[in-house]
Amino acid sequence: MIRLTLENRSHTPIWLNLCLPLMAVAATLVLCSGLILLAGANVITAYEKLFLSALSTRFNLVETLVKATPMIFTGLAVTVAFRARFWNIGAEGQLLAGAMAAAFVGAREALPAWSLCPTMILAGAVAGALWAMIPAVLKSRFKVDDVVASLLLNFIIFYGMMALLDGPWKDPLSGYPDSPDIRMDAEFPILLHATRLHLGVLLAGIASFGTWLLMRRTTLGFGIQAVGENSVAARYAGFSVTGILLTTAAVSGALAGLAGVGEVAGLHFQVMAGISPGYGYTGIVIAMLARLNPLGVIPAAVFFAIIITGAEAMSRATGVPVFLADVIQGTALIAMLVALLFTRYRIRIRRFSHA
């Protein structure tokens, strides 16, 4: 008789930490191949179109990087928050807060041209930070569940934004629920001629490296991880748990707010209802796939950007619905959560002989 049991690991091998995200992605693609077969398409052809079409030309490659940019910011936001066990599910709302702040500042005629971009970046980061600190304050002062509070705040700010778009910000000529355009001086510089590769893409890379430095080389980063590991022990070690929680929320919200700034200043130049197709929620999947490593957020975000960008080309070529991209995102999260079990446990095969 054979019995499978889970046994605690004394330590996790480095190679396993590196391979788990790849194993989760591989398992996701295998599981989702069944849906491709149900759609009557060839699995190899569908995946070839899905991945290669997003990287086949300079235009597609740039679009993939542009699509990855807001997901890098939201992935970093979730990474920082989850490290402190502040379960920030509100990156979507913080992105919207940053976008609205950037659109408001970017349309100000009184500001000098040279100050518009830095002021928009600062305003978006501050707006996202303030919105993220609401659930942090509720958690630290009143023990309100941070998952519920941060999630519900997404809906509050979304409908608040829609009230602005249908009211004071509504275009009086076209009647469309869009905010006024920002000034041309407020638009992010283009890094590659005749493409949409804007300054926000570079800022996302800098933010990823900066977040890694924060977490690995600063006292605040050590405090964030200490609180996340054991808040009681961190308090006895002299850390202010409440202070670190609020600071973590501010950093996390600022990163998510920068995602909104990039969408306004680099792509749309205004706020509209569909400015984010769920980048804040995708950031949760990206952070988990990156194993809460700020540098791992970049390849994870690019992977999801490839899927999103290539889904339409795959659909046109094979007939597989574009919604497969959403299925892959959800399945990847589940696969990664299952894979994380093996960082703490190993499978033992025990044989029992009948007496």
mmCIF file of C-alpha atoms in Angstrom:
data_model
loop_
_atom_site.group_PDB
_atom_site.id
_atom_site.type_symbol
_atom_site.label_atom_id
_atom_site.label_comp_id
_atom_site.label_asym_id
_atom_site.label_seq_id
_atom_site.Cartn_x
_atom_site.Cartn_y
_atom_site.Cartn_z
ATOM 1 C CA MET A 1 0.000 0.000 0.000
ATOM 2 C CA ILE A 2 1.331 3.453 -0.964
ATOM 3 C CA ARG A 3 0.439 6.667 0.835
ATOM 4 C CA LEU A 4 1.451 10.206 -0.171
ATOM 5 C CA THR A 5 2.097 12.630 2.675
ATOM 6 C CA LEU A 6 3.290 16.238 2.948
ATOM 7 C CA GLU A 7 6.369 16.791 5.077
ATOM 8 C CA ASN A 8 7.757 20.118 6.281
ATOM 9 C CA ARG A 9 10.986 21.252 4.613
ATOM 10 C CA SER A 10 13.887 22.358 6.781
ATOM 11 C CA HIS A 11 14.998 24.619 3.926
ATOM 12 C CA THR A 12 13.941 25.354 0.341
ATOM 13 C CA PRO A 13 16.545 24.719 -2.410
ATOM 14 C CA ILE A 14 17.449 27.759 -4.502
ATOM 15 C CA TRP A 15 16.789 25.872 -7.734
ATOM 16 C CA LEU A 16 13.240 25.140 -6.594
ATOM 17 C CA ASN A 17 12.553 28.826 -5.928
ATOM 18 C CA LEU A 18 13.721 29.626 -9.456
ATOM 19 C CA CYS A 19 11.825 26.816 -11.134
ATOM 20 C CA LEU A 20 8.451 27.161 -9.408
ATOM 21 C CA PRO A 21 7.202 30.125 -11.498
ATOM 22 C CA LEU A 22 8.260 28.326 -14.685
ATOM 23 C CA MET A 23 6.504 25.179 -13.511
ATOM 24 C CA ALA A 24 3.354 27.184 -12.738
ATOM 25 C CA VAL A 25 3.394 28.746 -16.214
ATOM 26 C CA ALA A 26 3.942 25.347 -17.844
ATOM 27 C CA ALA A 27 1.087 23.810 -15.848
ATOM 28 C CA THR A 28 -1.148 26.755 -16.819
ATOM 29 C CA LEU A 29 -0.466 26.293 -20.513
ATOM 30 C CA VAL A 30 -1.099 22.548 -20.281
ATOM 31 C CA LEU A 31 -4.402 23.050 -18.465
ATOM 32 C CA CYS A 32 -5.580 25.764 -20.858
ATOM 33 C CA SER A 33 -4.727 23.664 -23.896
ATOM 34 C CA GLY A 34 -7.923 21.731 -23.233
ATOM 35 C CA LEU A 35 -9.949 24.867 -23.947
ATOM 36 C CA ILE A 36 -8.069 25.349 -27.215
ATOM 37 C CA LEU A 37 -8.952 21.794 -28.241
ATOM 38 C CA LEU A 38 -12.592 22.410 -27.353
ATOM 39 C CA ALA A 39 -12.510 25.439 -29.665
ATOM 40 C CA GLY A 40 -11.419 23.134 -32.490
ATOM 41 C CA ALA A 41 -7.936 24.622 -32.889
ATOM 42 C CA ASN A 42 -4.452 23.163 -32.900
ATOM 43 C CA VAL A 43 -2.756 23.757 -29.534
ATOM 44 C CA ILE A 44 0.738 24.301 -30.950
ATOM 45 C CA THR A 45 -0.511 26.711 -33.612
ATOM 46 C CA ALA A 46 -2.620 28.654 -31.126
ATOM 47 C CA TYR A 47 0.230 29.099 -28.649
ATOM 48 C CA GLU A 48 2.615 29.970 -31.474
ATOM 49 C CA LYS A 49 0.303 32.764 -32.588
ATOM 50 C CA LEU A 50 -0.293 33.843 -28.994
ATOM 51 C CA PHE A 51 3.361 34.294 -28.077
ATOM 52 C CA LEU A 52 5.181 35.004 -31.326
ATOM 53 C CA SER A 53 2.720 37.567 -32.675
ATOM 54 C CA ALA A 54 3.385 39.793 -29.666
ATOM 55 C CA LEU A 55 7.125 39.772 -30.375
ATOM 56 C CA SER A 56 7.336 39.334 -34.148
ATOM 57 C CA THR A 57 7.702 42.985 -35.176
ATOM 58 C CA ARG A 58 9.078 46.146 -33.619
ATOM 59 C CA PHE A 59 5.568 47.575 -33.398
ATOM 60 C CA ASN A 60 4.222 44.509 -31.568
ATOM 61 C CA LEU A 61 7.225 44.389 -29.254
ATOM 62 C CA VAL A 62 6.796 48.049 -28.307
ATOM 63 C CA GLU A 63 3.062 47.550 -27.737
ATOM 64 C CA THR A 64 3.847 44.603 -25.473
ATOM 65 C CA LEU A 65 6.226 46.724 -23.388
ATOM 66 C CA VAL A 66 3.690 49.557 -23.222
ATOM 67 C CA LYS A 67 0.992 47.117 -22.120
ATOM 68 C CA ALA A 68 3.323 45.674 -19.464
ATOM 69 C CA THR A 69 4.104 49.072 -17.923
ATOM 70 C CA PRO A 70 0.977 49.594 -15.766
ATOM 71 C CA MET A 71 1.098 45.944 -14.727
ATOM 72 C CA ILE A 72 4.702 46.367 -13.546
ATOM 73 C CA PHE A 73 3.615 49.258 -11.334
ATOM 74 C CA THR A 74 0.602 47.426 -9.898
ATOM 75 C CA GLY A 75 2.647 44.240 -9.483
ATOM 76 C CA LEU A 76 5.224 46.215 -7.486
ATOM 77 C CA ALA A 77 2.443 47.817 -5.434
ATOM 78 C CA VAL A 78 1.061 44.419 -4.459
ATOM 79 C CA THR A 79 4.559 43.029 -3.844
ATOM 80 C CA VAL A 80 5.433 45.725 -1.297
ATOM 81 C CA ALA A 81 2.078 45.464 0.466
ATOM 82 C CA PHE A 82 1.990 41.681 0.661
ATOM 83 C CA ARG A 83 5.534 41.603 2.063
ATOM 84 C CA ALA A 84 4.167 43.364 5.160
ATOM 85 C CA ARG A 85 1.009 41.214 5.158
ATOM 86 C CA PHE A 86 -1.024 44.259 4.229
ATOM 87 C CA TRP A 87 -3.436 42.609 1.830
ATOM 88 C CA ASN A 88 -3.870 45.447 -0.615
ATOM 89 C CA ILE A 89 -6.537 44.404 -3.124
ATOM 90 C CA GLY A 90 -7.107 48.057 -3.971
ATOM 91 C CA ALA A 91 -4.375 48.707 -6.529
ATOM 92 C CA GLU A 92 -7.107 49.182 -9.132
ATOM 93 C CA GLY A 93 -8.629 52.058 -7.188
ATOM 94 C CA GLN A 94 -5.231 53.554 -6.417
ATOM 95 C CA LEU A 95 -4.440 53.484 -10.137
ATOM 96 C CA LEU A 96 -7.640 55.426 -10.813
ATOM 97 C CA ALA A 97 -6.764 57.933 -8.075
ATOM 98 C CA GLY A 98 -3.371 58.504 -9.680
ATOM 99 C CA ALA A 99 -4.922 58.860 -13.126
ATOM 100 C CA MET A 100 -7.458 61.449 -11.985
ATOM 101 C CA ALA A 101 -4.823 63.457 -10.116
ATOM 102 C CA ALA A 102 -2.546 63.402 -13.168
ATOM 103 C CA ALA A 103 -5.372 64.476 -15.495
ATOM 104 C CA PHE A 104 -6.329 67.341 -13.205
ATOM 105 C CA VAL A 105 -2.762 68.642 -12.892
ATOM 106 C CA GLY A 106 -1.942 68.067 -16.556
ATOM 107 C CA ALA A 107 -4.784 70.329 -17.677
ATOM 108 C CA ARG A 108 -3.749 73.300 -15.514
ATOM 109 C CA GLU A 109 -2.908 76.259 -17.742
ATOM 110 C CA ALA A 110 -1.317 78.203 -14.880
ATOM 111 C CA LEU A 111 1.558 75.735 -14.419
ATOM 112 C CA PRO A 112 4.787 76.317 -16.381
ATOM 113 C CA ALA A 113 5.438 73.757 -19.112
ATOM 114 C CA TRP A 114 8.641 72.394 -17.560
ATOM 115 C CA SER A 115 6.868 71.519 -14.313
ATOM 116 C CA LEU A 116 3.938 69.572 -15.742
ATOM 117 C CA CYS A 117 5.469 66.075 -16.045
ATOM 118 C CA PRO A 118 7.169 66.009 -12.617
ATOM 119 C CA THR A 119 4.103 67.580 -10.978
ATOM 120 C CA MET A 120 1.808 64.987 -12.563
ATOM 121 C CA ILE A 121 4.077 62.174 -11.381
ATOM 122 C CA LEU A 122 4.131 63.583 -7.856
ATOM 123 C CA ALA A 123 0.379 64.234 -7.784
ATOM 124 C CA GLY A 124 -0.449 60.730 -9.038
ATOM 125 C CA ALA A 125 1.860 59.090 -6.509
ATOM 126 C CA VAL A 126 0.452 61.143 -3.627
ATOM 127 C CA ALA A 127 -3.154 60.448 -4.660
ATOM 128 C CA GLY A 128 -2.516 56.708 -4.849
ATOM 129 C CA ALA A 129 -0.689 56.763 -1.504
ATOM 130 C CA LEU A 130 -3.496 58.620 0.261
ATOM 131 C CA TRP A 131 -6.140 56.271 -1.130
ATOM 132 C CA ALA A 132 -4.128 53.218 -0.032
ATOM 133 C CA MET A 133 -3.663 54.591 3.477
ATOM 134 C CA ILE A 134 -7.419 54.556 4.125
ATOM 135 C CA PRO A 135 -7.635 50.751 4.577
ATOM 136 C CA ALA A 136 -4.290 50.807 6.422
ATOM 137 C CA VAL A 137 -5.627 53.315 8.967
ATOM 138 C CA LEU A 138 -8.859 51.325 9.309
ATOM 139 C CA LYS A 139 -6.841 48.163 9.911
ATOM 140 C CA SER A 140 -4.419 49.637 12.430
ATOM 141 C CA ARG A 141 -6.918 51.737 14.398
ATOM 142 C CA PHE A 142 -10.200 49.826 14.137
ATOM 143 C CA LYS A 143 -9.108 46.286 13.126
ATOM 144 C CA VAL A 144 -11.126 46.491 9.897
ATOM 145 C CA ASP A 145 -10.261 43.712 7.457
ATOM 146 C CA ASP A 146 -7.867 45.185 4.902
ATOM 147 C CA VAL A 147 -8.969 42.827 2.123
ATOM 148 C CA VAL A 148 -12.588 43.961 2.334
ATOM 149 C CA ALA A 149 -11.775 47.645 2.876
ATOM 150 C CA SER A 150 -9.270 47.945 0.028
ATOM 151 C CA LEU A 151 -11.514 45.992 -2.347
ATOM 152 C CA LEU A 152 -14.626 48.058 -1.651
ATOM 153 C CA LEU A 153 -12.680 51.295 -2.064
ATOM 154 C CA ASN A 154 -12.112 50.296 -5.704
ATOM 155 C CA PHE A 155 -15.831 50.608 -6.360
ATOM 156 C CA ILE A 156 -16.134 53.857 -4.425
ATOM 157 C CA ILE A 157 -13.460 55.617 -6.443
ATOM 158 C CA PHE A 158 -14.622 54.105 -9.743
ATOM 159 C CA TYR A 159 -18.173 55.415 -9.322
ATOM 160 C CA GLY A 160 -16.791 58.701 -8.019
ATOM 161 C CA MET A 161 -14.741 58.950 -11.203
ATOM 162 C CA MET A 162 -17.800 58.157 -13.321
ATOM 163 C CA ALA A 163 -19.723 60.911 -11.523
ATOM 164 C CA LEU A 164 -16.991 63.356 -12.540
ATOM 165 C CA LEU A 165 -16.924 62.084 -16.118
ATOM 166 C CA ASP A 166 -20.699 62.376 -16.421
ATOM 167 C CA GLY A 167 -20.706 65.733 -14.650
ATOM 168 C CA PRO A 168 -18.025 68.426 -14.327
ATOM 169 C CA TRP A 169 -15.541 66.656 -16.623
ATOM 170 C CA LYS A 170 -18.019 65.715 -19.357
ATOM 171 C CA ASP A 171 -17.124 67.059 -22.771
ATOM 172 C CA PRO A 172 -19.771 69.728 -23.506
ATOM 173 C CA LEU A 173 -19.309 69.404 -27.287
ATOM 174 C CA SER A 174 -19.172 65.655 -27.919
ATOM 175 C CA GLY A 175 -21.093 64.575 -24.823
ATOM 176 C CA TYR A 176 -18.641 61.729 -24.223
ATOM 177 C CA PRO A 177 -17.846 60.893 -20.567
ATOM 178 C CA ASP A 178 -14.152 61.799 -20.893
ATOM 179 C CA SER A 179 -12.089 64.270 -18.916
ATOM 180 C CA PRO A 180 -10.542 67.297 -20.642
ATOM 181 C CA ASP A 181 -7.296 66.536 -22.482
ATOM 182 C CA ILE A 182 -4.076 67.329 -20.680
ATOM 183 C CA ARG A 183 -1.796 69.955 -22.195
ATOM 184 C CA MET A 184 0.633 68.818 -24.895
ATOM 185 C CA ASP A 185 3.491 69.928 -22.640
ATOM 186 C CA ALA A 186 2.261 67.433 -20.032
ATOM 187 C CA GLU A 187 2.523 64.406 -22.332
ATOM 188 C CA PHE A 188 5.352 61.990 -21.572
ATOM 189 C CA PRO A 189 8.258 62.132 -24.046
ATOM 190 C CA ILE A 190 8.419 59.348 -26.645
ATOM 191 C CA LEU A 191 11.583 57.265 -26.261
ATOM 192 C CA LEU A 192 11.488 55.627 -29.709
ATOM 193 C CA HIS A 193 10.435 57.587 -32.779
ATOM 194 C CA ALA A 194 7.165 56.623 -34.476
ATOM 195 C CA THR A 195 6.117 54.334 -31.598
ATOM 196 C CA ARG A 196 4.198 54.645 -28.342
ATOM 197 C CA LEU A 197 7.235 53.793 -26.200
ATOM 198 C CA HIS A 198 6.872 56.591 -23.663
ATOM 199 C CA LEU A 199 8.732 57.702 -20.554
ATOM 200 C CA GLY A 200 6.500 55.592 -18.316
ATOM 201 C CA VAL A 201 8.106 52.407 -19.641
ATOM 202 C CA LEU A 202 11.505 53.609 -18.425
ATOM 203 C CA LEU A 203 10.031 54.723 -15.104
ATOM 204 C CA ALA A 204 8.562 51.256 -14.578
ATOM 205 C CA GLY A 205 12.004 49.674 -14.935
ATOM 206 C CA ILE A 206 13.528 52.229 -12.556
ATOM 207 C CA ALA A 207 10.703 51.642 -10.065
ATOM 208 C CA SER A 208 11.316 47.900 -10.134
ATOM 209 C CA PHE A 209 15.019 48.292 -9.372
ATOM 210 C CA GLY A 210 14.288 50.999 -6.788
ATOM 211 C CA THR A 211 11.749 48.774 -5.030
ATOM 212 C CA TRP A 212 14.284 45.947 -4.930
ATOM 213 C CA LEU A 213 16.824 48.282 -3.336
ATOM 214 C CA LEU A 214 14.201 49.454 -0.840
ATOM 215 C CA MET A 215 13.343 45.917 0.212
ATOM 216 C CA ARG A 216 16.896 44.552 0.297
ATOM 217 C CA ARG A 217 19.151 47.453 1.263
ATOM 218 C CA THR A 218 17.202 49.748 3.600
ATOM 219 C CA THR A 219 16.022 49.675 7.198
ATOM 220 C CA LEU A 220 12.458 50.303 6.045
ATOM 221 C CA GLY A 221 12.601 47.288 3.747
ATOM 222 C CA PHE A 222 13.885 45.118 6.591
ATOM 223 C CA GLY A 223 11.109 46.435 8.810
ATOM 224 C CA ILE A 224 8.475 45.668 6.170
ATOM 225 C CA GLN A 225 9.660 42.086 5.899
ATOM 226 C CA ALA A 226 9.992 41.729 9.676
ATOM 227 C CA VAL A 227 6.415 42.888 10.227
ATOM 228 C CA GLY A 228 5.260 40.540 7.500
ATOM 229 C CA GLU A 229 7.030 37.562 9.050
ATOM 230 C CA ASN A 230 5.957 38.192 12.648
ATOM 231 C CA SER A 231 4.449 41.486 13.758
ATOM 232 C CA VAL A 232 4.701 40.584 17.462
ATOM 233 C CA ALA A 233 8.414 39.818 17.210
ATOM 234 C CA ALA A 234 8.943 42.970 15.123
ATOM 235 C CA ARG A 235 7.281 45.062 17.841
ATOM 236 C CA TYR A 236 9.521 43.531 20.511
ATOM 237 C CA ALA A 237 12.528 44.259 18.265
ATOM 238 C CA GLY A 238 11.671 47.952 18.403
ATOM 239 C CA PHE A 239 9.794 48.437 15.134
ATOM 240 C CA SER A 240 6.647 50.546 15.058
ATOM 241 C CA VAL A 241 4.237 48.093 13.457
ATOM 242 C CA THR A 242 1.602 50.770 12.876
ATOM 243 C CA GLY A 243 4.135 53.156 11.363
ATOM 244 C CA ILE A 244 5.532 50.510 9.042
ATOM 245 C CA LEU A 245 2.024 49.459 8.008
ATOM 246 C CA LEU A 246 1.090 53.028 7.096
ATOM 247 C CA THR A 247 4.384 53.600 5.280
ATOM 248 C CA THR A 248 3.989 50.339 3.383
ATOM 249 C CA ALA A 249 0.489 51.346 2.337
ATOM 250 C CA ALA A 250 1.773 54.732 1.154
ATOM 251 C CA VAL A 251 4.583 53.191 -0.920
ATOM 252 C CA SER A 252 2.241 50.561 -2.360
ATOM 253 C CA GLY A 253 -0.425 53.119 -3.253
ATOM 254 C CA ALA A 254 2.138 55.485 -4.774
ATOM 255 C CA LEU A 255 3.391 52.738 -7.101
ATOM 256 C CA ALA A 256 -0.168 51.910 -8.177
ATOM 257 C CA GLY A 257 -0.878 55.621 -8.652
ATOM 258 C CA LEU A 258 2.098 55.875 -11.004
ATOM 259 C CA ALA A 259 0.422 53.261 -13.199
ATOM 260 C CA GLY A 260 -2.476 55.674 -13.622
ATOM 261 C CA VAL A 261 -0.108 58.555 -14.364
ATOM 262 C CA GLY A 262 1.521 56.549 -17.164
ATOM 263 C CA GLU A 263 -1.822 55.717 -18.751
ATOM 264 C CA VAL A 264 -2.866 59.389 -18.757
ATOM 265 C CA ALA A 265 0.436 61.070 -19.626
ATOM 266 C CA GLY A 266 1.787 58.388 -21.954
ATOM 267 C CA LEU A 267 -1.193 56.921 -23.803
ATOM 268 C CA HIS A 268 -4.694 58.364 -23.449
ATOM 269 C CA PHE A 269 -3.985 61.985 -22.401
ATOM 270 C CA GLN A 270 -7.299 62.028 -20.512
ATOM 271 C CA VAL A 271 -9.355 59.908 -18.130
ATOM 272 C CA MET A 272 -12.106 57.703 -19.501
ATOM 273 C CA ALA A 273 -14.252 54.934 -18.043
ATOM 274 C CA GLY A 274 -12.139 52.123 -19.467
ATOM 275 C CA ILE A 275 -8.719 53.553 -18.654
ATOM 276 C CA SER A 276 -7.890 50.369 -16.741
ATOM 277 C CA PRO A 277 -9.178 46.967 -17.905
ATOM 278 C CA GLY A 278 -8.272 45.505 -14.507
ATOM 279 C CA TYR A 279 -4.545 46.225 -14.235
ATOM 280 C CA GLY A 280 -4.837 46.444 -10.447
ATOM 281 C CA TYR A 281 -6.244 42.939 -10.153
ATOM 282 C CA THR A 282 -3.752 41.550 -12.675
ATOM 283 C CA GLY A 283 -1.014 43.020 -10.488
ATOM 284 C CA ILE A 284 -1.971 40.519 -7.768
ATOM 285 C CA VAL A 285 -1.386 37.597 -10.127
ATOM 286 C CA ILE A 286 1.883 39.127 -11.333
ATOM 287 C CA ALA A 287 3.171 39.650 -7.795
ATOM 288 C CA MET A 288 2.394 36.066 -6.850
ATOM 289 C CA LEU A 289 3.962 34.712 -10.030
ATOM 290 C CA ALA A 290 7.072 36.789 -9.252
ATOM 291 C CA ARG A 291 7.059 35.370 -5.718
ATOM 292 C CA LEU A 292 6.941 38.905 -4.310
ATOM 293 C CA ASN A 293 10.327 39.687 -5.844
ATOM 294 C CA PRO A 294 10.403 43.224 -7.328
ATOM 295 C CA LEU A 295 12.835 42.204 -10.070
ATOM 296 C CA GLY A 296 10.697 39.183 -10.923
ATOM 297 C CA VAL A 297 7.711 41.461 -11.509
ATOM 298 C CA ILE A 298 9.153 42.633 -14.849
ATOM 299 C CA PRO A 299 9.262 39.224 -16.617
ATOM 300 C CA ALA A 300 5.933 38.267 -15.051
ATOM 301 C CA ALA A 301 4.295 41.472 -16.328
ATOM 302 C CA VAL A 302 5.839 41.034 -19.780
ATOM 303 C CA PHE A 303 4.486 37.467 -19.860
ATOM 304 C CA PHE A 304 0.960 38.705 -19.195
ATOM 305 C CA ALA A 305 1.381 41.563 -21.665
ATOM 306 C CA ILE A 306 2.373 39.022 -24.330
ATOM 307 C CA ILE A 307 -0.765 37.030 -23.597
ATOM 308 C CA ILE A 308 -3.024 40.089 -23.722
ATOM 309 C CA THR A 309 -1.379 41.523 -26.859
ATOM 310 C CA GLY A 310 -1.223 38.191 -28.681
ATOM 311 C CA ALA A 311 -4.741 37.031 -27.815
ATOM 312 C CA GLU A 312 -6.381 38.941 -30.667
ATOM 313 C CA ALA A 313 -3.891 37.657 -33.254
ATOM 314 C CA MET A 314 -4.427 34.124 -31.985
ATOM 315 C CA SER A 315 -8.192 34.552 -32.180
ATOM 316 C CA ARG A 316 -8.044 35.837 -35.773
ATOM 317 C CA ALA A 317 -5.765 33.005 -36.884
ATOM 318 C CA THR A 318 -7.293 30.050 -35.039
ATOM 319 C CA GLY A 319 -10.782 31.075 -33.911
ATOM 320 C CA VAL A 320 -9.963 30.624 -30.222
ATOM 321 C CA PRO A 321 -11.850 33.298 -28.212
ATOM 322 C CA VAL A 322 -9.718 36.158 -26.876
ATOM 323 C CA PHE A 323 -11.092 35.390 -23.415
ATOM 324 C CA LEU A 324 -8.494 32.641 -23.213
ATOM 325 C CA ALA A 325 -6.109 35.375 -22.017
ATOM 326 C CA ASP A 326 -8.307 35.942 -18.955
ATOM 327 C CA VAL A 327 -8.480 32.208 -18.297
ATOM 328 C CA ILE A 328 -4.686 31.957 -18.460
ATOM 329 C CA GLN A 329 -4.334 34.774 -15.916
ATOM 330 C CA GLY A 330 -6.658 33.138 -13.414
ATOM 331 C CA THR A 331 -5.219 29.665 -13.930
ATOM 332 C CA ALA A 332 -1.678 31.011 -13.485
ATOM 333 C CA LEU A 333 -2.604 32.402 -10.067
ATOM 334 C CA ILE A 334 -4.084 29.092 -8.928
ATOM 335 C CA ALA A 335 -1.112 27.146 -10.307
ATOM 336 C CA MET A 336 1.342 29.457 -8.532
ATOM 337 C CA LEU A 337 -0.504 29.170 -5.218
ATOM 338 C CA VAL A 338 -0.375 25.384 -5.491
ATOM 339 C CA ALA A 339 3.309 25.541 -6.459
ATOM 340 C CA LEU A 340 4.073 27.657 -3.379
ATOM 341 C CA LEU A 341 3.087 24.704 -1.204
ATOM 342 C CA PHE A 342 6.241 22.945 -2.348
ATOM 343 C CA THR A 343 8.427 25.712 -0.917
ATOM 344 C CA ARG A 344 7.281 24.638 2.559
ATOM 345 C CA TYR A 345 6.472 20.982 2.054
ATOM 346 C CA ARG A 346 7.859 18.001 0.186
ATOM 347 C CA ILE A 347 5.940 14.932 -0.928
ATOM 348 C CA ARG A 348 6.897 11.711 0.813
ATOM 349 C CA ILE A 349 5.907 8.329 -0.576
ATOM 350 C CA ARG A 350 5.399 5.826 2.191
ATOM 351 C CA ARG A 351 4.928 2.141 1.558
ATOM 352 C CA PHE A 352 2.999 -0.018 3.976
ATOM 353 C CA SER A 353 2.962 -3.782 3.793
ATOM 354 C CA HIS A 354 -0.128 -5.755 4.742
ATOM 355 C CA ALA A 355 0.361 -7.885 7.841
#
